[in-house]
């Protein structure tokens, strides 16, 4: 279990859920994202889905400050209380401490504030990694040896982040690049792939296909290791 320390403290922002709730409440969206104005109806479920997808990906492509500021505007317009989302949905330190005592649970780090690390200066990225590691170790009195990159796609975690994760003392770090583990990953322990089981692909058939590895070989065009 990878812990984002601000979420454990009831702070920080689950911006993707703020966006989801804002679109759920609003009947139409109109917002500037850089040069682009995104205006879309959002009264039916289909319209909401389409508006969310458009907004989400337009924001994901740009700087994270803009993403967070824009989502805050939409959340305010929709009366969405981001702080309540964190307090309602995230485990607190006491609950995480109880989990950490379970023999089959390993606690890893997932930064202080859940940023897309590659979009920030190196010093910020390093602090997010090192201070979350130190903070969890101090709070739970367990060693924190593993890390997961927030968001974890190539635009959030690349070569610089892989090197930083090693430098600040993590033994492994996981991306969200889709794939199975192969022996060659032994030389890329800070760029591990992931099989995402997240509720969107939970049919038994889909899960079996994912576990076979076939979709990932196709996705990765036969490459077993994707660390560039
Ligand atoms: Zn995350």
PDB file of C-alpha atoms and ligand atoms in Angstrom:
ATOM      1  CA  UNK A   1       0.000   0.000   0.000  1.00  0.00           C
ATOM      2  CA  UNK A   2       1.522   3.263  -1.162  1.00  0.00           C
ATOM      3  CA  UNK A   3       0.744   6.231   1.090  1.00  0.00           C
ATOM      4  CA  UNK A   4       0.373   9.868   0.042  1.00  0.00           C
ATOM      5  CA  UNK A   5       1.105  11.581   3.342  1.00  0.00           C
ATOM      6  CA  UNK A   6      -1.127  14.639   2.865  1.00  0.00           C
ATOM      7  CA  UNK A   7      -4.112  12.396   2.178  1.00  0.00           C
ATOM      8  CA  UNK A   8      -3.374  10.470   5.384  1.00  0.00           C
ATOM      9  CA  UNK A   9      -3.491  13.819   7.184  1.00  0.00           C
ATOM     10  CA  UNK A  10      -6.884  14.693   5.669  1.00  0.00           C
ATOM     11  CA  UNK A  11      -5.300  17.361   3.458  1.00  0.00           C
ATOM     12  CA  UNK A  12      -4.149  17.481  -0.166  1.00  0.00           C
ATOM     13  CA  UNK A  13      -6.375  17.355  -3.213  1.00  0.00           C
ATOM     14  CA  UNK A  14      -8.000  14.419  -5.005  1.00  0.00           C
ATOM     15  CA  UNK A  15      -8.304  16.685  -8.029  1.00  0.00           C
ATOM     16  CA  UNK A  16      -9.529  13.938 -10.393  1.00  0.00           C
ATOM     17  CA  UNK A  17     -12.444  13.201  -8.057  1.00  0.00           C
ATOM     18  CA  UNK A  18     -13.144  16.920  -7.591  1.00  0.00           C
ATOM     19  CA  UNK A  19     -13.404  17.143 -11.374  1.00  0.00           C
ATOM     20  CA  UNK A  20     -15.663  14.092 -11.522  1.00  0.00           C
ATOM     21  CA  UNK A  21     -17.998  15.511  -8.859  1.00  0.00           C
ATOM     22  CA  UNK A  22     -18.003  18.975 -10.430  1.00  0.00           C
ATOM     23  CA  UNK A  23     -19.045  17.559 -13.800  1.00  0.00           C
ATOM     24  CA  UNK A  24     -21.648  15.419 -12.053  1.00  0.00           C
ATOM     25  CA  UNK A  25     -23.236  18.523 -10.483  1.00  0.00           C
ATOM     26  CA  UNK A  26     -22.904  21.036 -13.328  1.00  0.00           C
ATOM     27  CA  UNK A  27     -25.364  21.189 -16.245  1.00  0.00           C
ATOM     28  CA  UNK A  28     -22.804  22.704 -18.560  1.00  0.00           C
ATOM     29  CA  UNK A  29     -19.083  23.327 -18.534  1.00  0.00           C
ATOM     30  CA  UNK A  30     -17.325  26.451 -19.708  1.00  0.00           C
ATOM     31  CA  UNK A  31     -13.736  26.985 -18.723  1.00  0.00           C
ATOM     32  CA  UNK A  32     -10.460  28.220 -20.186  1.00  0.00           C
ATOM     33  CA  UNK A  33      -7.604  25.770 -20.431  1.00  0.00           C
ATOM     34  CA  UNK A  34      -4.652  27.769 -21.727  1.00  0.00           C
ATOM     35  CA  UNK A  35      -5.628  29.216 -25.111  1.00  0.00           C
ATOM     36  CA  UNK A  36      -8.565  26.879 -25.436  1.00  0.00           C
ATOM     37  CA  UNK A  37     -12.086  27.436 -24.132  1.00  0.00           C
ATOM     38  CA  UNK A  38     -13.759  24.182 -23.289  1.00  0.00           C
ATOM     39  CA  UNK A  39     -17.514  24.613 -23.421  1.00  0.00           C
ATOM     40  CA  UNK A  40     -19.772  21.595 -23.365  1.00  0.00           C
ATOM     41  CA  UNK A  41     -23.253  20.602 -22.231  1.00  0.00           C
ATOM     42  CA  UNK A  42     -23.252  18.290 -19.213  1.00  0.00           C
ATOM     43  CA  UNK A  43     -26.848  17.469 -18.359  1.00  0.00           C
ATOM     44  CA  UNK A  44     -27.122  13.830 -19.443  1.00  0.00           C
ATOM     45  CA  UNK A  45     -24.848  10.983 -18.378  1.00  0.00           C
ATOM     46  CA  UNK A  46     -23.422  10.769 -21.911  1.00  0.00           C
ATOM     47  CA  UNK A  47     -22.744  14.503 -22.012  1.00  0.00           C
ATOM     48  CA  UNK A  48     -21.106  14.380 -18.596  1.00  0.00           C
ATOM     49  CA  UNK A  49     -18.872  11.506 -19.655  1.00  0.00           C
ATOM     50  CA  UNK A  50     -17.840  13.344 -22.822  1.00  0.00           C
ATOM     51  CA  UNK A  51     -17.269  16.645 -20.982  1.00  0.00           C
ATOM     52  CA  UNK A  52     -15.199  14.907 -18.313  1.00  0.00           C
ATOM     53  CA  UNK A  53     -13.009  13.132 -20.870  1.00  0.00           C
ATOM     54  CA  UNK A  54     -12.379  16.348 -22.787  1.00  0.00           C
ATOM     55  CA  UNK A  55     -11.565  18.368 -19.692  1.00  0.00           C
ATOM     56  CA  UNK A  56      -9.516  15.667 -18.027  1.00  0.00           C
ATOM     57  CA  UNK A  57      -7.211  15.094 -20.984  1.00  0.00           C
ATOM     58  CA  UNK A  58      -6.889  18.793 -21.856  1.00  0.00           C
ATOM     59  CA  UNK A  59      -5.784  19.411 -18.260  1.00  0.00           C
ATOM     60  CA  UNK A  60      -3.541  16.341 -18.034  1.00  0.00           C
ATOM     61  CA  UNK A  61      -1.577  17.517 -21.081  1.00  0.00           C
ATOM     62  CA  UNK A  62      -0.679  20.876 -19.514  1.00  0.00           C
ATOM     63  CA  UNK A  63       1.162  22.087 -16.426  1.00  0.00           C
ATOM     64  CA  UNK A  64      -0.070  20.743 -13.109  1.00  0.00           C
ATOM     65  CA  UNK A  65      -0.537  24.201 -11.539  1.00  0.00           C
ATOM     66  CA  UNK A  66      -3.039  25.015 -14.289  1.00  0.00           C
ATOM     67  CA  UNK A  67      -4.773  21.681 -13.848  1.00  0.00           C
ATOM     68  CA  UNK A  68      -5.169  22.180 -10.098  1.00  0.00           C
ATOM     69  CA  UNK A  69      -6.305  25.811 -10.439  1.00  0.00           C
ATOM     70  CA  UNK A  70      -8.860  24.968 -13.141  1.00  0.00           C
ATOM     71  CA  UNK A  71     -10.309  22.049 -11.225  1.00  0.00           C
ATOM     72  CA  UNK A  72     -10.556  24.280  -8.129  1.00  0.00           C
ATOM     73  CA  UNK A  73     -12.599  26.803 -10.135  1.00  0.00           C
ATOM     74  CA  UNK A  74     -14.966  24.121 -11.419  1.00  0.00           C
ATOM     75  CA  UNK A  75     -15.286  22.549  -7.975  1.00  0.00           C
ATOM     76  CA  UNK A  76     -16.153  25.914  -6.463  1.00  0.00           C
ATOM     77  CA  UNK A  77     -18.736  26.598  -9.181  1.00  0.00           C
ATOM     78  CA  UNK A  78     -20.316  23.203  -8.489  1.00  0.00           C
ATOM     79  CA  UNK A  79     -20.171  23.503  -4.688  1.00  0.00           C
ATOM     80  CA  UNK A  80     -17.826  20.515  -4.397  1.00  0.00           C
ATOM     81  CA  UNK A  81     -15.880  20.411  -1.144  1.00  0.00           C
ATOM     82  CA  UNK A  82     -12.506  18.896  -1.975  1.00  0.00           C
ATOM     83  CA  UNK A  83     -11.420  18.719   1.663  1.00  0.00           C
ATOM     84  CA  UNK A  84     -14.484  16.628   2.488  1.00  0.00           C
ATOM     85  CA  UNK A  85     -13.608  14.205  -0.316  1.00  0.00           C
ATOM     86  CA  UNK A  86     -10.185  13.584   1.212  1.00  0.00           C
ATOM     87  CA  UNK A  87     -11.523  13.173   4.739  1.00  0.00           C
ATOM     88  CA  UNK A  88     -14.274  10.820   3.558  1.00  0.00           C
ATOM     89  CA  UNK A  89     -12.331   8.659   1.146  1.00  0.00           C
ATOM     90  CA  UNK A  90      -8.752   8.445   2.431  1.00  0.00           C
ATOM     91  CA  UNK A  91      -7.441   6.343   5.272  1.00  0.00           C
ATOM     92  CA  UNK A  92      -6.053   8.312   8.208  1.00  0.00           C
ATOM     93  CA  UNK A  93      -2.774   7.553   9.964  1.00  0.00           C
ATOM     94  CA  UNK A  94      -4.420   5.381  12.639  1.00  0.00           C
ATOM     95  CA  UNK A  95      -6.017   3.156  10.000  1.00  0.00           C
ATOM     96  CA  UNK A  96      -2.783   2.973   8.013  1.00  0.00           C
ATOM     97  CA  UNK A  97      -0.868   2.124  11.197  1.00  0.00           C
ATOM     98  CA  UNK A  98      -3.272  -0.767  11.863  1.00  0.00           C
ATOM     99  CA  UNK A  99      -2.773  -2.038   8.302  1.00  0.00           C
ATOM    100  CA  UNK A 100       0.994  -1.701   8.628  1.00  0.00           C
ATOM    101  CA  UNK A 101       0.910  -4.180  11.501  1.00  0.00           C
ATOM    102  CA  UNK A 102      -0.559  -6.879   9.229  1.00  0.00           C
ATOM    103  CA  UNK A 103       2.095  -9.364   8.132  1.00  0.00           C
ATOM    104  CA  UNK A 104       0.973  -9.326   4.485  1.00  0.00           C
ATOM    105  CA  UNK A 105       0.946  -5.553   4.148  1.00  0.00           C
ATOM    106  CA  UNK A 106       3.965  -3.545   3.045  1.00  0.00           C
ATOM    107  CA  UNK A 107       3.757   0.217   3.302  1.00  0.00           C
ATOM    108  CA  UNK A 108       5.406   2.203   0.525  1.00  0.00           C
ATOM    109  CA  UNK A 109       5.491   5.908  -0.323  1.00  0.00           C
ATOM    110  CA  UNK A 110       3.388   7.801  -2.886  1.00  0.00           C
ATOM    111  CA  UNK A 111       4.741  11.366  -2.278  1.00  0.00           C
ATOM    112  CA  UNK A 112       3.474  14.195  -0.052  1.00  0.00           C
ATOM    113  CA  UNK A 113       0.883  15.758  -2.383  1.00  0.00           C
ATOM    114  CA  UNK A 114       0.421  13.324  -5.305  1.00  0.00           C
ATOM    115  CA  UNK A 115       1.999  15.486  -8.045  1.00  0.00           C
ATOM    116  CA  UNK A 116       2.880  14.439 -11.585  1.00  0.00           C
ATOM    117  CA  UNK A 117       6.538  14.551 -10.667  1.00  0.00           C
ATOM    118  CA  UNK A 118       8.008  14.986 -14.163  1.00  0.00           C
ATOM    119  CA  UNK A 119       6.085  18.267 -14.543  1.00  0.00           C
ATOM    120  CA  UNK A 120       7.904  19.870 -11.584  1.00  0.00           C
ATOM    121  CA  UNK A 121      11.506  21.003 -10.998  1.00  0.00           C
ATOM    122  CA  UNK A 122      13.884  18.275  -9.815  1.00  0.00           C
ATOM    123  CA  UNK A 123      14.148  19.775  -6.325  1.00  0.00           C
ATOM    124  CA  UNK A 124      10.368  19.560  -5.875  1.00  0.00           C
ATOM    125  CA  UNK A 125      10.265  15.988  -7.141  1.00  0.00           C
ATOM    126  CA  UNK A 126      13.112  14.960  -4.862  1.00  0.00           C
ATOM    127  CA  UNK A 127      11.474  16.550  -1.820  1.00  0.00           C
ATOM    128  CA  UNK A 128       8.130  14.852  -2.578  1.00  0.00           C
ATOM    129  CA  UNK A 129       9.896  11.486  -2.652  1.00  0.00           C
ATOM    130  CA  UNK A 130      12.386  11.897   0.187  1.00  0.00           C
ATOM    131  CA  UNK A 131      10.070  13.646   2.650  1.00  0.00           C
ATOM    132  CA  UNK A 132       7.185  11.234   2.131  1.00  0.00           C
ATOM    133  CA  UNK A 133       9.585   8.339   2.782  1.00  0.00           C
ATOM    134  CA  UNK A 134      10.952   9.995   5.937  1.00  0.00           C
ATOM    135  CA  UNK A 135       7.491  11.090   7.108  1.00  0.00           C
ATOM    136  CA  UNK A 136       5.948   7.626   6.851  1.00  0.00           C
ATOM    137  CA  UNK A 137       8.967   6.007   8.508  1.00  0.00           C
ATOM    138  CA  UNK A 138       8.726   8.434  11.399  1.00  0.00           C
ATOM    139  CA  UNK A 139       4.951   8.135  11.732  1.00  0.00           C
ATOM    140  CA  UNK A 140       4.689   4.334  11.486  1.00  0.00           C
ATOM    141  CA  UNK A 141       8.151   3.236  12.623  1.00  0.00           C
ATOM    142  CA  UNK A 142       8.493   0.921   9.621  1.00  0.00           C
ATOM    143  CA  UNK A 143      11.135   1.083   6.880  1.00  0.00           C
ATOM    144  CA  UNK A 144       9.750   2.491   3.605  1.00  0.00           C
ATOM    145  CA  UNK A 145      11.634   0.834   0.778  1.00  0.00           C
ATOM    146  CA  UNK A 146       9.186   1.032  -2.116  1.00  0.00           C
ATOM    147  CA  UNK A 147       7.655   3.875  -4.087  1.00  0.00           C
ATOM    148  CA  UNK A 148       4.845   4.345  -6.626  1.00  0.00           C
ATOM    149  CA  UNK A 149       4.868   7.355  -8.984  1.00  0.00           C
ATOM    150  CA  UNK A 150       1.595   9.338  -8.810  1.00  0.00           C
ATOM    151  CA  UNK A 151      -0.325   9.015 -12.097  1.00  0.00           C
ATOM    152  CA  UNK A 152       2.736   7.068 -13.234  1.00  0.00           C
ATOM    153  CA  UNK A 153       2.503   7.436 -17.020  1.00  0.00           C
ATOM    154  CA  UNK A 154       5.532   8.585 -19.084  1.00  0.00           C
ATOM    155  CA  UNK A 155       4.472  12.261 -18.745  1.00  0.00           C
ATOM    156  CA  UNK A 156       4.553  11.896 -14.935  1.00  0.00           C
ATOM    157  CA  UNK A 157       7.524   9.595 -14.411  1.00  0.00           C
ATOM    158  CA  UNK A 158      10.525   9.298 -16.723  1.00  0.00           C
ATOM    159  CA  UNK A 159      14.272   8.806 -16.609  1.00  0.00           C
ATOM    160  CA  UNK A 160      14.849  11.720 -14.200  1.00  0.00           C
ATOM    161  CA  UNK A 161      12.308  10.359 -11.712  1.00  0.00           C
ATOM    162  CA  UNK A 162      13.685   6.814 -11.973  1.00  0.00           C
ATOM    163  CA  UNK A 163      17.141   8.139 -11.045  1.00  0.00           C
ATOM    164  CA  UNK A 164      15.729  10.272  -8.212  1.00  0.00           C
ATOM    165  CA  UNK A 165      13.831   7.335  -6.727  1.00  0.00           C
ATOM    166  CA  UNK A 166      17.038   5.333  -6.565  1.00  0.00           C
ATOM    167  CA  UNK A 167      18.984   8.307  -5.212  1.00  0.00           C
ATOM    168  CA  UNK A 168      16.625   8.953  -2.299  1.00  0.00           C
ATOM    169  CA  UNK A 169      16.915   5.312  -1.270  1.00  0.00           C
ATOM    170  CA  UNK A 170      13.953   3.376  -2.621  1.00  0.00           C
ATOM    171  CA  UNK A 171      14.675  -0.249  -3.557  1.00  0.00           C
ATOM    172  CA  UNK A 172      11.864  -0.361  -6.123  1.00  0.00           C
ATOM    173  CA  UNK A 173       9.508   2.124  -7.759  1.00  0.00           C
ATOM    174  CA  UNK A 174       6.419   1.329  -9.816  1.00  0.00           C
ATOM    175  CA  UNK A 175       5.034   3.246 -12.786  1.00  0.00           C
ATOM    176  CA  UNK A 176       1.583   2.718 -14.300  1.00  0.00           C
ATOM    177  CA  UNK A 177       3.120   1.666 -17.616  1.00  0.00           C
ATOM    178  CA  UNK A 178       1.133  -1.445 -18.463  1.00  0.00           C
ATOM    179  CA  UNK A 179       3.050  -4.690 -18.453  1.00  0.00           C
ATOM    180  CA  UNK A 180       4.125  -7.863 -16.716  1.00  0.00           C
ATOM    181  CA  UNK A 181       7.400  -8.340 -14.837  1.00  0.00           C
ATOM    182  CA  UNK A 182      10.287 -10.051 -16.612  1.00  0.00           C
ATOM    183  CA  UNK A 183      13.763 -11.016 -15.404  1.00  0.00           C
ATOM    184  CA  UNK A 184      15.176  -8.026 -17.342  1.00  0.00           C
ATOM    185  CA  UNK A 185      13.371  -5.702 -14.906  1.00  0.00           C
ATOM    186  CA  UNK A 186      16.010  -6.679 -12.344  1.00  0.00           C
ATOM    187  CA  UNK A 187      18.154  -3.962 -13.924  1.00  0.00           C
ATOM    188  CA  UNK A 188      15.253  -1.463 -13.939  1.00  0.00           C
ATOM    189  CA  UNK A 189      13.853  -1.716 -10.424  1.00  0.00           C
ATOM    190  CA  UNK A 190      12.866   1.962 -10.381  1.00  0.00           C
ATOM    191  CA  UNK A 191      10.775   1.709 -13.549  1.00  0.00           C
ATOM    192  CA  UNK A 192       8.560  -1.287 -12.856  1.00  0.00           C
ATOM    193  CA  UNK A 193       5.404  -1.821 -14.936  1.00  0.00           C
ATOM    194  CA  UNK A 194       1.960  -2.410 -13.482  1.00  0.00           C
ATOM    195  CA  UNK A 195      -1.118  -4.515 -14.091  1.00  0.00           C
ATOM    196  CA  UNK A 196      -3.990  -2.211 -13.168  1.00  0.00           C
ATOM    197  CA  UNK A 197      -7.042  -3.863 -11.623  1.00  0.00           C
ATOM    198  CA  UNK A 198      -9.198  -0.873 -10.823  1.00  0.00           C
ATOM    199  CA  UNK A 199     -12.868  -1.579 -11.299  1.00  0.00           C
ATOM    200  CA  UNK A 200     -12.926  -0.601 -14.964  1.00  0.00           C
ATOM    201  CA  UNK A 201     -11.741  -3.996 -16.150  1.00  0.00           C
ATOM    202  CA  UNK A 202     -13.020  -6.321 -13.500  1.00  0.00           C
ATOM    203  CA  UNK A 203     -14.814  -8.984 -15.486  1.00  0.00           C
ATOM    204  CA  UNK A 204     -13.221 -12.337 -14.826  1.00  0.00           C
ATOM    205  CA  UNK A 205     -12.590 -12.780 -18.515  1.00  0.00           C
ATOM    206  CA  UNK A 206     -10.785  -9.439 -18.810  1.00  0.00           C
ATOM    207  CA  UNK A 207      -8.740 -10.206 -15.721  1.00  0.00           C
ATOM    208  CA  UNK A 208      -7.732 -13.595 -17.117  1.00  0.00           C
ATOM    209  CA  UNK A 209      -6.659 -11.934 -20.360  1.00  0.00           C
ATOM    210  CA  UNK A 210      -4.573  -9.388 -18.450  1.00  0.00           C
ATOM    211  CA  UNK A 211      -2.929 -12.104 -16.401  1.00  0.00           C
ATOM    212  CA  UNK A 212      -2.012 -13.973 -19.586  1.00  0.00           C
ATOM    213  CA  UNK A 213       0.129 -10.987 -20.564  1.00  0.00           C
ATOM    214  CA  UNK A 214      -1.087 -11.014 -24.162  1.00  0.00           C
ATOM    215  CA  UNK A 215      -2.697  -7.525 -24.156  1.00  0.00           C
ATOM    216  CA  UNK A 216       0.486  -6.041 -22.734  1.00  0.00           C
ATOM    217  CA  UNK A 217       2.740  -7.641 -25.321  1.00  0.00           C
ATOM    218  CA  UNK A 218       0.478  -6.108 -27.956  1.00  0.00           C
ATOM    219  CA  UNK A 219       0.414  -2.722 -26.157  1.00  0.00           C
ATOM    220  CA  UNK A 220       4.190  -2.739 -25.798  1.00  0.00           C
ATOM    221  CA  UNK A 221       4.639  -4.049 -29.351  1.00  0.00           C
ATOM    222  CA  UNK A 222       6.586  -7.043 -28.105  1.00  0.00           C
ATOM    223  CA  UNK A 223       8.940  -5.029 -25.880  1.00  0.00           C
ATOM    224  CA  UNK A 224       9.224  -6.600 -22.478  1.00  0.00           C
ATOM    225  CA  UNK A 225      10.925  -3.624 -20.847  1.00  0.00           C
ATOM    226  CA  UNK A 226       9.673  -0.077 -21.410  1.00  0.00           C
ATOM    227  CA  UNK A 227      11.822   2.314 -19.407  1.00  0.00           C
ATOM    228  CA  UNK A 228      12.708   5.090 -21.847  1.00  0.00           C
TER     229      UNK A 228
HETATM  230 ZN1  LIG B   1      -2.029   7.681  -6.884  1.00  0.00          ZN
END
